[in-house]
Amino acid sequence: MFTYTARPARIVFGHGTLERVRDEVERLGRSRALVLAGPDLAESGDRVEKVLGPLAVGRFDGAAMHTPVEVTEQALALLREAGADCVVAVGGGSTTGLAKALAVRTGVDQVILPTTYAGSEVTPVLGETADGVKTTRSSPDILPETVIYDVELSRELPVPIAVTSGVNALAHAVEALYSPDANPVIDGMALDAIERLARGLRGLAEDTLEARTELLQGAWLAGTCLGAVGMGLHHKLCHTLGGSFGLPHAPTHTVVLPHVMAYNAAAAPDAMRRIADALGATDAPTAVYDLIVEAGGPTSLQELGLAESDLDRAAELATAAPYPNPAEPTRDGVVRLLRRAWAGERPAPTGVSVLDQLTAQVVSTFDGTPDPRLRVLLQDLVPRLHAFAIDNDLTQDEWQHGIDFLTRTGQICDATRQEFVLLSDTLGLSSVVDVLTNSRTPDTTPSAVLGPFYVDGPPELEQGADIAAGMPGTPLWVDVLITDTDDKPVAEAVVDVWQSNEDGFYDVQLPDLEGPVLRGRLRTDRDGRLRFWSILPSAYPIPSDGPVGAMLAATERHPYRAPHLHFMIAAEGCRRLITQLFVVGGKYLDSDAVFGVKDDLIVNFEPRTGPTPDGRAVDGEWRRLDFTFQIARR
Ligand code: NAD
């Protein structure tokens, strides 16, 4: 079902129609006109006065944006003083607003000569501002009786204003197509308006008469849509940004429209398809964005003067009360929309069937994968990769940059330089996998990432050995117990340990060093215990001379790891545990570059002096680490 109410207004459209203004006033049976002209339209006001001749009984040039009531009061006094029985307004939406405000107060007739594409002249709606608050009302008395569209007059509108005003009109037609009040009459007008406005906007580069004609006709049709059916999120948002943050009307419409369209695209696929067809494109939101860029219009709320800190508040205001819109306007969703609009990003293409088909086609090529797990992983990976590219509107250059980055990451890898592990670590992926692993055996000691410095087959060492082999540093006595989750000691567990030296380097990073140092393989005794000497590990930067380092630098992240000692524990019949113990009070515990720190793994490396457990002579301070690892039986 639908309802449709035609608005009774007389439209005069053509070239040089300004000359008919006297006839049109007389046609209404009026003889005393107050002429209203916008501040930039004094000359046009003069021409209107001249044509009206003796019918012009007064003149007011002070119309202002958003129809402030104090301006209306001044004009009202003039209207009464002059004994006017009609108003003739020449200007944009602001001047039309003033004419409407006077008409609704006095019942005088209105003849409007629009010079912008705002569309107000064909709507029964009036927005007025009193004490900084804008309120809107609708009444048949507000609708102007006669509108004279003069293409020649509209040609005086400077091109930059014509661009934003044209997109303002486009917004009326777009929102009409997904309005709950949509009907075939308005749909037809909206689609015709979109075609004309798009042609007009494209033609503004050469500013031809045809372009101006298309724009003015499109503006009339779009304005008629605005006057006939309810608008959605776009108009609500622009109203909020104009009313509460003082942003200019038409430029705000221009920036916001493509983003609201993208927001609504999935919920209004039919409207979007029709809009895209009218624009001669495959995707409506990006087509509108590209049209604006091509016409030289503004694309970011930032350039219109909105502070980034206002985005949350704007979203809150715009979503405070419910109103019809294809996609529910949620606060978070609108904040995201505004962020893109603020930054001037091109909206991501949506509902582009070509891309959907491409993704589906690639996914289907894995249908026959014999290994079911491999099939699941690949068929999930592909749509996520595609979505990443689509949602971020990835450019060819950005894709190439990513490929080059991965190529360099591979090229720098060798037996001891594990740049891919580092990449996974710094992106937090290693920790994600680690947390998943850990969740399978919740009663054990938490695991931690392997890191890039593990070397398989470390030297076998006896209990009590010193893995530091005389390297300088604070001596560290490590005494650990390994049990299962029933607290039973695990004998003969193979434990690989590795760590950095006092300066934060691993042996593999020190080419002058002979043989492996600060790493070793030990075995627990009958009681599940393991004791050895080492030195206190220190904080260190992960290798930052490769692609991963470049990524950290580009994002202003530091490359440091909190000081720690690595353990890899394997025992017959048990699950392997890979973990790290962090030095309590160490640096970077809160901002570890690879996200490896877990509270349960931060332990006391207790400062001691005096006799050592195995009688080794140590001058000054040494440290003692006692810890019990719990590993899971299989
Ligand atoms: P506007 O009337 O303020 O005009 C925009 C700018 O263009 C102004 O600086 C104006 O002086 C200038 N201008 C207009 N014509 C010109 C010309 N021929 N030559 C040189 N400069 C010219 O703004 P607008 O975008 O036309 O309308 C916006 C106002 O209209 C807002 O207050 C908005 O709320 C209202 N509006 C109301 C409705 C409604 O249905 N009630 C619909 C649309 C807009």
Short mmCIF file of N, CA and C in Angstrom, two decimals, residues 133-285:
data_model
loop_
_atom_site.label_atom_id
_atom_site.label_comp_id
_atom_site.label_asym_id
_atom_site.label_seq_id
_atom_site.Cartn_x
_atom_site.Cartn_y
_atom_site.Cartn_z
N VAL A 133 18.29 27.06 18.60
CA VAL A 133 17.66 25.75 18.41
C VAL A 133 16.81 25.80 17.15
N LYS A 134 17.02 24.80 16.27
CA LYS A 134 16.27 24.78 15.02
C LYS A 134 15.08 23.84 15.15
N THR A 135 13.89 24.36 14.86
CA THR A 135 12.70 23.50 14.88
C THR A 135 12.07 23.52 13.50
N THR A 136 11.45 22.41 13.17
CA THR A 136 10.89 22.26 11.83
C THR A 136 9.39 22.03 11.93
N ARG A 137 8.64 22.66 11.07
CA ARG A 137 7.21 22.37 11.02
C ARG A 137 6.76 22.25 9.57
N SER A 138 5.60 21.60 9.42
CA SER A 138 5.09 21.36 8.07
C SER A 138 3.62 21.77 8.03
N SER A 139 3.24 22.48 6.98
CA SER A 139 1.83 22.89 6.86
C SER A 139 1.58 23.29 5.40
N PRO A 140 0.37 23.03 4.89
CA PRO A 140 0.06 23.44 3.50
C PRO A 140 0.24 24.95 3.32
N ASP A 141 0.05 25.76 4.39
CA ASP A 141 0.20 27.22 4.27
C ASP A 141 1.63 27.63 3.95
N ILE A 142 2.57 26.72 4.26
CA ILE A 142 3.99 27.05 4.07
C ILE A 142 4.40 26.89 2.60
N LEU A 143 3.70 26.02 1.88
CA LEU A 143 4.08 25.74 0.49
C LEU A 143 3.87 26.99 -0.39
N PRO A 144 4.93 27.44 -1.07
CA PRO A 144 4.78 28.60 -1.96
C PRO A 144 3.76 28.34 -3.08
N GLU A 145 3.01 29.38 -3.44
CA GLU A 145 1.98 29.24 -4.48
C GLU A 145 2.61 29.08 -5.87
N THR A 146 3.65 29.88 -6.13
CA THR A 146 4.23 29.88 -7.47
C THR A 146 5.76 29.84 -7.39
N VAL A 147 6.35 29.01 -8.24
CA VAL A 147 7.81 28.96 -8.31
C VAL A 147 8.22 29.29 -9.75
N ILE A 148 9.07 30.28 -9.88
CA ILE A 148 9.59 30.63 -11.22
C ILE A 148 11.05 30.18 -11.29
N TYR A 149 11.28 29.12 -12.06
CA TYR A 149 12.65 28.65 -12.25
C TYR A 149 13.20 29.33 -13.50
N ASP A 150 14.23 30.12 -13.31
CA ASP A 150 14.86 30.80 -14.46
C ASP A 150 16.31 30.31 -14.59
N VAL A 151 16.56 29.55 -15.64
CA VAL A 151 17.90 28.99 -15.82
C VAL A 151 18.95 30.11 -15.91
N GLU A 152 18.58 31.22 -16.57
CA GLU A 152 19.53 32.34 -16.71
C GLU A 152 19.92 32.86 -15.33
N LEU A 153 18.93 32.99 -14.47
CA LEU A 153 19.18 33.49 -13.11
C LEU A 153 20.10 32.53 -12.35
N SER A 154 19.83 31.22 -12.52
CA SER A 154 20.62 30.22 -11.78
C SER A 154 22.06 30.17 -12.26
N ARG A 155 22.31 30.69 -13.46
CA ARG A 155 23.69 30.64 -13.99
C ARG A 155 24.63 31.53 -13.18
N GLU A 156 24.05 32.48 -12.43
CA GLU A 156 24.91 33.38 -11.65
C GLU A 156 25.47 32.67 -10.41
N LEU A 157 24.89 31.55 -10.07
CA LEU A 157 25.38 30.82 -8.89
C LEU A 157 26.80 30.32 -9.16
N PRO A 158 27.77 30.72 -8.33
CA PRO A 158 29.16 30.29 -8.58
C PRO A 158 29.27 28.76 -8.60
N VAL A 159 30.17 28.24 -9.47
CA VAL A 159 30.27 26.79 -9.66
C VAL A 159 30.48 26.02 -8.35
N PRO A 160 31.39 26.45 -7.44
CA PRO A 160 31.56 25.65 -6.21
C PRO A 160 30.26 25.52 -5.41
N ILE A 161 29.45 26.58 -5.39
CA ILE A 161 28.17 26.49 -4.66
C ILE A 161 27.20 25.62 -5.46
N ALA A 162 27.27 25.72 -6.80
CA ALA A 162 26.40 24.90 -7.64
C ALA A 162 26.67 23.41 -7.41
N VAL A 163 27.95 23.06 -7.21
CA VAL A 163 28.30 21.65 -6.99
C VAL A 163 27.64 21.14 -5.70
N THR A 164 27.89 21.85 -4.61
CA THR A 164 27.36 21.35 -3.33
C THR A 164 25.83 21.42 -3.31
N SER A 165 25.29 22.45 -3.91
CA SER A 165 23.84 22.58 -3.94
C SER A 165 23.23 21.46 -4.79
N GLY A 166 23.90 21.11 -5.88
CA GLY A 166 23.43 20.02 -6.74
C GLY A 166 23.44 18.70 -5.99
N VAL A 167 24.46 18.47 -5.16
CA VAL A 167 24.51 17.21 -4.40
C VAL A 167 23.45 17.25 -3.29
N ASN A 168 23.18 18.43 -2.77
CA ASN A 168 22.11 18.59 -1.79
C ASN A 168 20.79 18.10 -2.42
N ALA A 169 20.56 18.49 -3.65
CA ALA A 169 19.35 18.05 -4.36
C ALA A 169 19.38 16.54 -4.58
N LEU A 170 20.54 16.04 -4.96
CA LEU A 170 20.70 14.59 -5.18
C LEU A 170 20.27 13.81 -3.93
N ALA A 171 20.64 14.34 -2.78
CA ALA A 171 20.32 13.67 -1.51
C ALA A 171 18.81 13.51 -1.32
N HIS A 172 18.04 14.52 -1.75
CA HIS A 172 16.57 14.40 -1.62
C HIS A 172 16.07 13.22 -2.45
N ALA A 173 16.58 13.12 -3.68
CA ALA A 173 16.11 12.07 -4.59
C ALA A 173 16.55 10.69 -4.08
N VAL A 174 17.78 10.62 -3.58
CA VAL A 174 18.29 9.33 -3.08
C VAL A 174 17.44 8.85 -1.91
N GLU A 175 17.23 9.73 -0.93
CA GLU A 175 16.50 9.27 0.27
C GLU A 175 15.02 9.01 -0.04
N ALA A 176 14.49 9.69 -1.08
CA ALA A 176 13.09 9.44 -1.46
C ALA A 176 12.91 8.00 -1.92
N LEU A 177 13.94 7.45 -2.57
CA LEU A 177 13.81 6.12 -3.14
C LEU A 177 13.76 5.02 -2.09
N TYR A 178 14.32 5.28 -0.91
CA TYR A 178 14.18 4.26 0.15
C TYR A 178 13.32 4.76 1.32
N SER A 179 12.52 5.78 1.05
CA SER A 179 11.63 6.29 2.10
C SER A 179 10.48 5.30 2.35
N PRO A 180 10.00 5.21 3.59
CA PRO A 180 8.84 4.35 3.84
C PRO A 180 7.60 4.84 3.08
N ASP A 181 7.58 6.14 2.69
CA ASP A 181 6.42 6.70 1.96
C ASP A 181 6.59 6.60 0.44
N ALA A 182 7.64 5.91 0.00
CA ALA A 182 7.95 5.87 -1.44
C ALA A 182 6.73 5.42 -2.24
N ASN A 183 6.55 5.98 -3.41
CA ASN A 183 5.44 5.61 -4.29
C ASN A 183 5.89 5.81 -5.74
N PRO A 184 5.17 5.23 -6.69
CA PRO A 184 5.65 5.26 -8.08
C PRO A 184 5.83 6.67 -8.64
N VAL A 185 4.97 7.61 -8.26
CA VAL A 185 5.10 8.98 -8.80
C VAL A 185 6.42 9.59 -8.35
N ILE A 186 6.67 9.48 -7.06
CA ILE A 186 7.89 10.07 -6.51
C ILE A 186 9.13 9.30 -6.98
N ASP A 187 9.03 7.96 -7.05
CA ASP A 187 10.17 7.17 -7.55
C ASP A 187 10.59 7.65 -8.94
N GLY A 188 9.58 7.85 -9.80
CA GLY A 188 9.87 8.29 -11.16
C GLY A 188 10.57 9.64 -11.16
N MET A 189 10.06 10.55 -10.33
CA MET A 189 10.68 11.88 -10.25
C MET A 189 12.10 11.78 -9.71
N ALA A 190 12.28 10.94 -8.69
CA ALA A 190 13.60 10.82 -8.05
C ALA A 190 14.63 10.29 -9.05
N LEU A 191 14.26 9.26 -9.80
CA LEU A 191 15.22 8.68 -10.75
C LEU A 191 15.55 9.67 -11.87
N ASP A 192 14.52 10.39 -12.33
CA ASP A 192 14.77 11.40 -13.36
C ASP A 192 15.68 12.50 -12.80
N ALA A 193 15.40 12.88 -11.53
CA ALA A 193 16.22 13.92 -10.89
C ALA A 193 17.68 13.47 -10.81
N ILE A 194 17.90 12.21 -10.42
CA ILE A 194 19.28 11.71 -10.27
C ILE A 194 20.01 11.77 -11.61
N GLU A 195 19.32 11.32 -12.65
CA GLU A 195 19.96 11.36 -13.99
C GLU A 195 20.32 12.78 -14.37
N ARG A 196 19.37 13.70 -14.16
CA ARG A 196 19.61 15.10 -14.57
C ARG A 196 20.71 15.74 -13.71
N LEU A 197 20.64 15.51 -12.41
CA LEU A 197 21.63 16.13 -11.52
C LEU A 197 23.04 15.60 -11.83
N ALA A 198 23.13 14.29 -12.10
CA ALA A 198 24.44 13.72 -12.42
C ALA A 198 24.97 14.35 -13.71
N ARG A 199 24.11 14.46 -14.71
CA ARG A 199 24.55 15.09 -15.98
C ARG A 199 24.94 16.54 -15.74
N GLY A 200 24.14 17.23 -14.94
CA GLY A 200 24.41 18.64 -14.65
C GLY A 200 25.72 18.81 -13.91
N LEU A 201 25.94 17.96 -12.90
CA LEU A 201 27.19 18.08 -12.11
C LEU A 201 28.40 17.81 -12.99
N ARG A 202 28.29 16.81 -13.86
CA ARG A 202 29.42 16.51 -14.77
C ARG A 202 29.65 17.67 -15.73
N GLY A 203 28.55 18.32 -16.15
CA GLY A 203 28.67 19.41 -17.13
C GLY A 203 29.15 20.71 -16.53
N LEU A 204 29.24 20.78 -15.20
CA LEU A 204 29.67 22.04 -14.57
C LEU A 204 31.13 22.37 -14.87
N ALA A 205 31.93 21.34 -15.21
CA ALA A 205 33.34 21.59 -15.52
C ALA A 205 33.44 22.61 -16.64
N GLU A 206 32.55 22.50 -17.62
CA GLU A 206 32.56 23.48 -18.71
C GLU A 206 31.45 24.51 -18.53
N ASP A 207 30.67 24.32 -17.48
CA ASP A 207 29.59 25.23 -17.11
C ASP A 207 28.71 25.63 -18.30
N THR A 208 28.17 24.62 -18.95
CA THR A 208 27.31 24.89 -20.11
C THR A 208 25.89 25.24 -19.67
N LEU A 209 25.17 25.83 -20.60
CA LEU A 209 23.76 26.15 -20.34
C LEU A 209 22.96 24.86 -20.10
N GLU A 210 23.33 23.82 -20.87
CA GLU A 210 22.63 22.53 -20.71
C GLU A 210 22.82 22.01 -19.29
N ALA A 211 24.06 22.13 -18.79
CA ALA A 211 24.33 21.62 -17.44
C ALA A 211 23.46 22.37 -16.42
N ARG A 212 23.41 23.68 -16.56
CA ARG A 212 22.61 24.47 -15.61
C ARG A 212 21.11 24.14 -15.73
N THR A 213 20.68 23.87 -16.96
CA THR A 213 19.27 23.52 -17.17
C THR A 213 18.95 22.19 -16.48
N GLU A 214 19.84 21.21 -16.69
CA GLU A 214 19.65 19.90 -16.06
C GLU A 214 19.62 20.04 -14.53
N LEU A 215 20.54 20.82 -14.03
CA LEU A 215 20.62 20.96 -12.57
C LEU A 215 19.34 21.59 -12.01
N LEU A 216 18.87 22.62 -12.66
CA LEU A 216 17.70 23.32 -12.12
C LEU A 216 16.46 22.43 -12.22
N GLN A 217 16.34 21.70 -13.33
CA GLN A 217 15.19 20.81 -13.47
C GLN A 217 15.30 19.65 -12.46
N GLY A 218 16.52 19.12 -12.32
CA GLY A 218 16.74 18.06 -11.32
C GLY A 218 16.42 18.56 -9.93
N ALA A 219 16.80 19.80 -9.64
CA ALA A 219 16.56 20.37 -8.31
C ALA A 219 15.06 20.47 -8.04
N TRP A 220 14.31 20.87 -9.05
CA TRP A 220 12.84 20.97 -8.88
C TRP A 220 12.26 19.58 -8.55
N LEU A 221 12.64 18.59 -9.38
CA LEU A 221 12.11 17.24 -9.18
C LEU A 221 12.53 16.69 -7.81
N ALA A 222 13.80 16.89 -7.47
CA ALA A 222 14.30 16.37 -6.19
C ALA A 222 13.61 17.08 -5.02
N GLY A 223 13.43 18.39 -5.17
CA GLY A 223 12.74 19.16 -4.12
C GLY A 223 11.31 18.66 -3.96
N THR A 224 10.68 18.30 -5.07
CA THR A 224 9.31 17.78 -5.01
C THR A 224 9.29 16.46 -4.23
N CYS A 225 10.31 15.64 -4.43
CA CYS A 225 10.43 14.39 -3.66
C CYS A 225 10.55 14.72 -2.17
N LEU A 226 11.42 15.68 -1.86
CA LEU A 226 11.64 16.09 -0.47
C LEU A 226 10.33 16.53 0.18
N GLY A 227 9.50 17.23 -0.61
CA GLY A 227 8.24 17.75 -0.07
C GLY A 227 7.17 16.69 0.06
N ALA A 228 7.37 15.54 -0.61
CA ALA A 228 6.29 14.55 -0.67
C ALA A 228 6.49 13.34 0.25
N VAL A 229 7.75 12.95 0.49
CA VAL A 229 7.98 11.75 1.30
C VAL A 229 9.01 12.03 2.40
N GLY A 230 8.98 11.21 3.43
CA GLY A 230 9.89 11.41 4.57
C GLY A 230 11.32 11.05 4.20
N MET A 231 12.25 11.77 4.79
CA MET A 231 13.68 11.52 4.54
C MET A 231 14.26 10.65 5.66
N GLY A 232 15.49 10.14 5.48
CA GLY A 232 16.09 9.22 6.45
C GLY A 232 17.34 9.76 7.12
N LEU A 233 18.23 8.82 7.42
CA LEU A 233 19.45 9.12 8.20
C LEU A 233 20.25 10.29 7.64
N HIS A 234 20.35 10.38 6.32
CA HIS A 234 21.18 11.44 5.73
C HIS A 234 20.69 12.82 6.15
N HIS A 235 19.39 13.05 5.99
CA HIS A 235 18.86 14.38 6.33
C HIS A 235 18.95 14.63 7.82
N LYS A 236 18.74 13.57 8.61
CA LYS A 236 18.83 13.70 10.06
C LYS A 236 20.26 14.11 10.45
N LEU A 237 21.23 13.43 9.88
CA LEU A 237 22.64 13.72 10.20
C LEU A 237 23.03 15.15 9.79
N CYS A 238 22.63 15.53 8.59
CA CYS A 238 22.99 16.87 8.10
C CYS A 238 22.30 17.94 8.94
N HIS A 239 21.07 17.66 9.34
CA HIS A 239 20.33 18.58 10.21
C HIS A 239 21.09 18.76 11.53
N THR A 240 21.58 17.63 12.08
CA THR A 240 22.33 17.67 13.34
C THR A 240 23.64 18.44 13.16
N LEU A 241 24.36 18.14 12.09
CA LEU A 241 25.67 18.77 11.88
C LEU A 241 25.51 20.27 11.61
N GLY A 242 24.43 20.64 10.92
CA GLY A 242 24.18 22.06 10.67
C GLY A 242 23.68 22.75 11.92
N GLY A 243 22.69 22.14 12.56
CA GLY A 243 22.03 22.78 13.71
C GLY A 243 22.91 22.85 14.94
N SER A 244 23.62 21.76 15.27
CA SER A 244 24.37 21.73 16.53
C SER A 244 25.85 22.03 16.39
N PHE A 245 26.38 21.95 15.17
CA PHE A 245 27.82 22.18 15.01
C PHE A 245 28.13 23.28 13.99
N GLY A 246 27.06 23.93 13.51
CA GLY A 246 27.22 25.11 12.64
C GLY A 246 27.83 24.83 11.28
N LEU A 247 27.73 23.58 10.80
CA LEU A 247 28.32 23.30 9.49
C LEU A 247 27.42 23.83 8.37
N PRO A 248 28.01 24.26 7.25
CA PRO A 248 27.21 24.82 6.15
C PRO A 248 26.34 23.74 5.50
N HIS A 249 25.10 24.14 5.15
CA HIS A 249 24.06 23.20 4.70
C HIS A 249 24.49 22.32 3.52
N ALA A 250 24.67 22.93 2.36
CA ALA A 250 24.90 22.13 1.15
C ALA A 250 26.25 21.39 1.18
N PRO A 251 27.36 22.03 1.63
CA PRO A 251 28.62 21.27 1.69
C PRO A 251 28.52 20.05 2.61
N THR A 252 27.78 20.18 3.71
CA THR A 252 27.62 19.04 4.63
C THR A 252 26.88 17.90 3.93
N HIS A 253 25.81 18.24 3.21
CA HIS A 253 25.10 17.22 2.43
C HIS A 253 26.05 16.52 1.47
N THR A 254 26.94 17.30 0.88
CA THR A 254 27.84 16.76 -0.13
C THR A 254 28.80 15.73 0.47
N VAL A 255 29.35 16.06 1.63
CA VAL A 255 30.31 15.14 2.25
C VAL A 255 29.61 13.88 2.76
N VAL A 256 28.45 14.07 3.37
CA VAL A 256 27.82 12.96 4.10
C VAL A 256 27.12 11.95 3.17
N LEU A 257 26.55 12.43 2.07
CA LEU A 257 25.68 11.56 1.26
C LEU A 257 26.28 10.20 0.87
N PRO A 258 27.48 10.14 0.29
CA PRO A 258 27.98 8.81 -0.12
C PRO A 258 28.11 7.85 1.06
N HIS A 259 28.44 8.39 2.22
CA HIS A 259 28.65 7.53 3.39
C HIS A 259 27.33 7.00 3.94
N VAL A 260 26.29 7.82 3.95
CA VAL A 260 24.99 7.31 4.39
C VAL A 260 24.48 6.28 3.37
N MET A 261 24.74 6.54 2.11
CA MET A 261 24.32 5.56 1.10
C MET A 261 25.01 4.21 1.34
N ALA A 262 26.30 4.26 1.65
CA ALA A 262 27.03 3.01 1.92
C ALA A 262 26.44 2.33 3.15
N TYR A 263 26.08 3.13 4.15
CA TYR A 263 25.50 2.60 5.38
C TYR A 263 24.18 1.88 5.08
N ASN A 264 23.40 2.46 4.16
CA ASN A 264 22.08 1.91 3.87
C ASN A 264 22.07 0.87 2.75
N ALA A 265 23.21 0.74 2.07
CA ALA A 265 23.21 -0.04 0.83
C ALA A 265 22.67 -1.46 0.99
N ALA A 266 23.17 -2.16 2.01
CA ALA A 266 22.76 -3.56 2.16
C ALA A 266 21.27 -3.67 2.50
N ALA A 267 20.75 -2.65 3.21
CA ALA A 267 19.36 -2.71 3.64
C ALA A 267 18.40 -2.19 2.57
N ALA A 268 18.92 -1.52 1.56
CA ALA A 268 18.05 -0.99 0.50
C ALA A 268 18.64 -1.33 -0.87
N PRO A 269 18.81 -2.63 -1.13
CA PRO A 269 19.51 -3.02 -2.37
C PRO A 269 18.79 -2.58 -3.64
N ASP A 270 17.45 -2.61 -3.57
CA ASP A 270 16.69 -2.26 -4.77
C ASP A 270 16.88 -0.78 -5.12
N ALA A 271 16.75 0.07 -4.10
CA ALA A 271 16.94 1.52 -4.32
C ALA A 271 18.35 1.78 -4.85
N MET A 272 19.35 1.10 -4.25
CA MET A 272 20.73 1.33 -4.65
C MET A 272 20.97 0.90 -6.10
N ARG A 273 20.34 -0.20 -6.48
CA ARG A 273 20.50 -0.67 -7.87
C ARG A 273 19.93 0.36 -8.83
N ARG A 274 18.75 0.91 -8.47
CA ARG A 274 18.11 1.89 -9.35
C ARG A 274 18.93 3.19 -9.42
N ILE A 275 19.49 3.56 -8.27
CA ILE A 275 20.33 4.79 -8.25
C ILE A 275 21.58 4.56 -9.11
N ALA A 276 22.19 3.37 -8.91
CA ALA A 276 23.40 3.06 -9.68
C ALA A 276 23.08 3.09 -11.18
N ASP A 277 21.94 2.50 -11.56
CA ASP A 277 21.55 2.51 -12.98
C ASP A 277 21.40 3.95 -13.48
N ALA A 278 20.74 4.77 -12.66
CA ALA A 278 20.52 6.17 -13.07
C ALA A 278 21.84 6.92 -13.23
N LEU A 279 22.84 6.49 -12.45
CA LEU A 279 24.15 7.15 -12.53
C LEU A 279 25.05 6.50 -13.58
N GLY A 280 24.57 5.39 -14.15
CA GLY A 280 25.39 4.68 -15.13
C GLY A 280 26.57 3.99 -14.48
N ALA A 281 26.37 3.51 -13.24
CA ALA A 281 27.47 2.88 -12.50
C ALA A 281 27.02 1.54 -11.95
N THR A 282 27.97 0.79 -11.34
CA THR A 282 27.59 -0.49 -10.74
C THR A 282 27.33 -0.36 -9.24
N ASP A 283 27.95 0.62 -8.61
CA ASP A 283 27.81 0.77 -7.16
C ASP A 283 27.45 2.22 -6.84
N ALA A 284 26.26 2.40 -6.23
CA ALA A 284 25.74 3.76 -6.07
C ALA A 284 26.59 4.65 -5.13
N PRO A 285 26.94 4.18 -3.91
CA PRO A 285 27.67 5.10 -3.01
C PRO A 285 29.00 5.58 -3.58
#
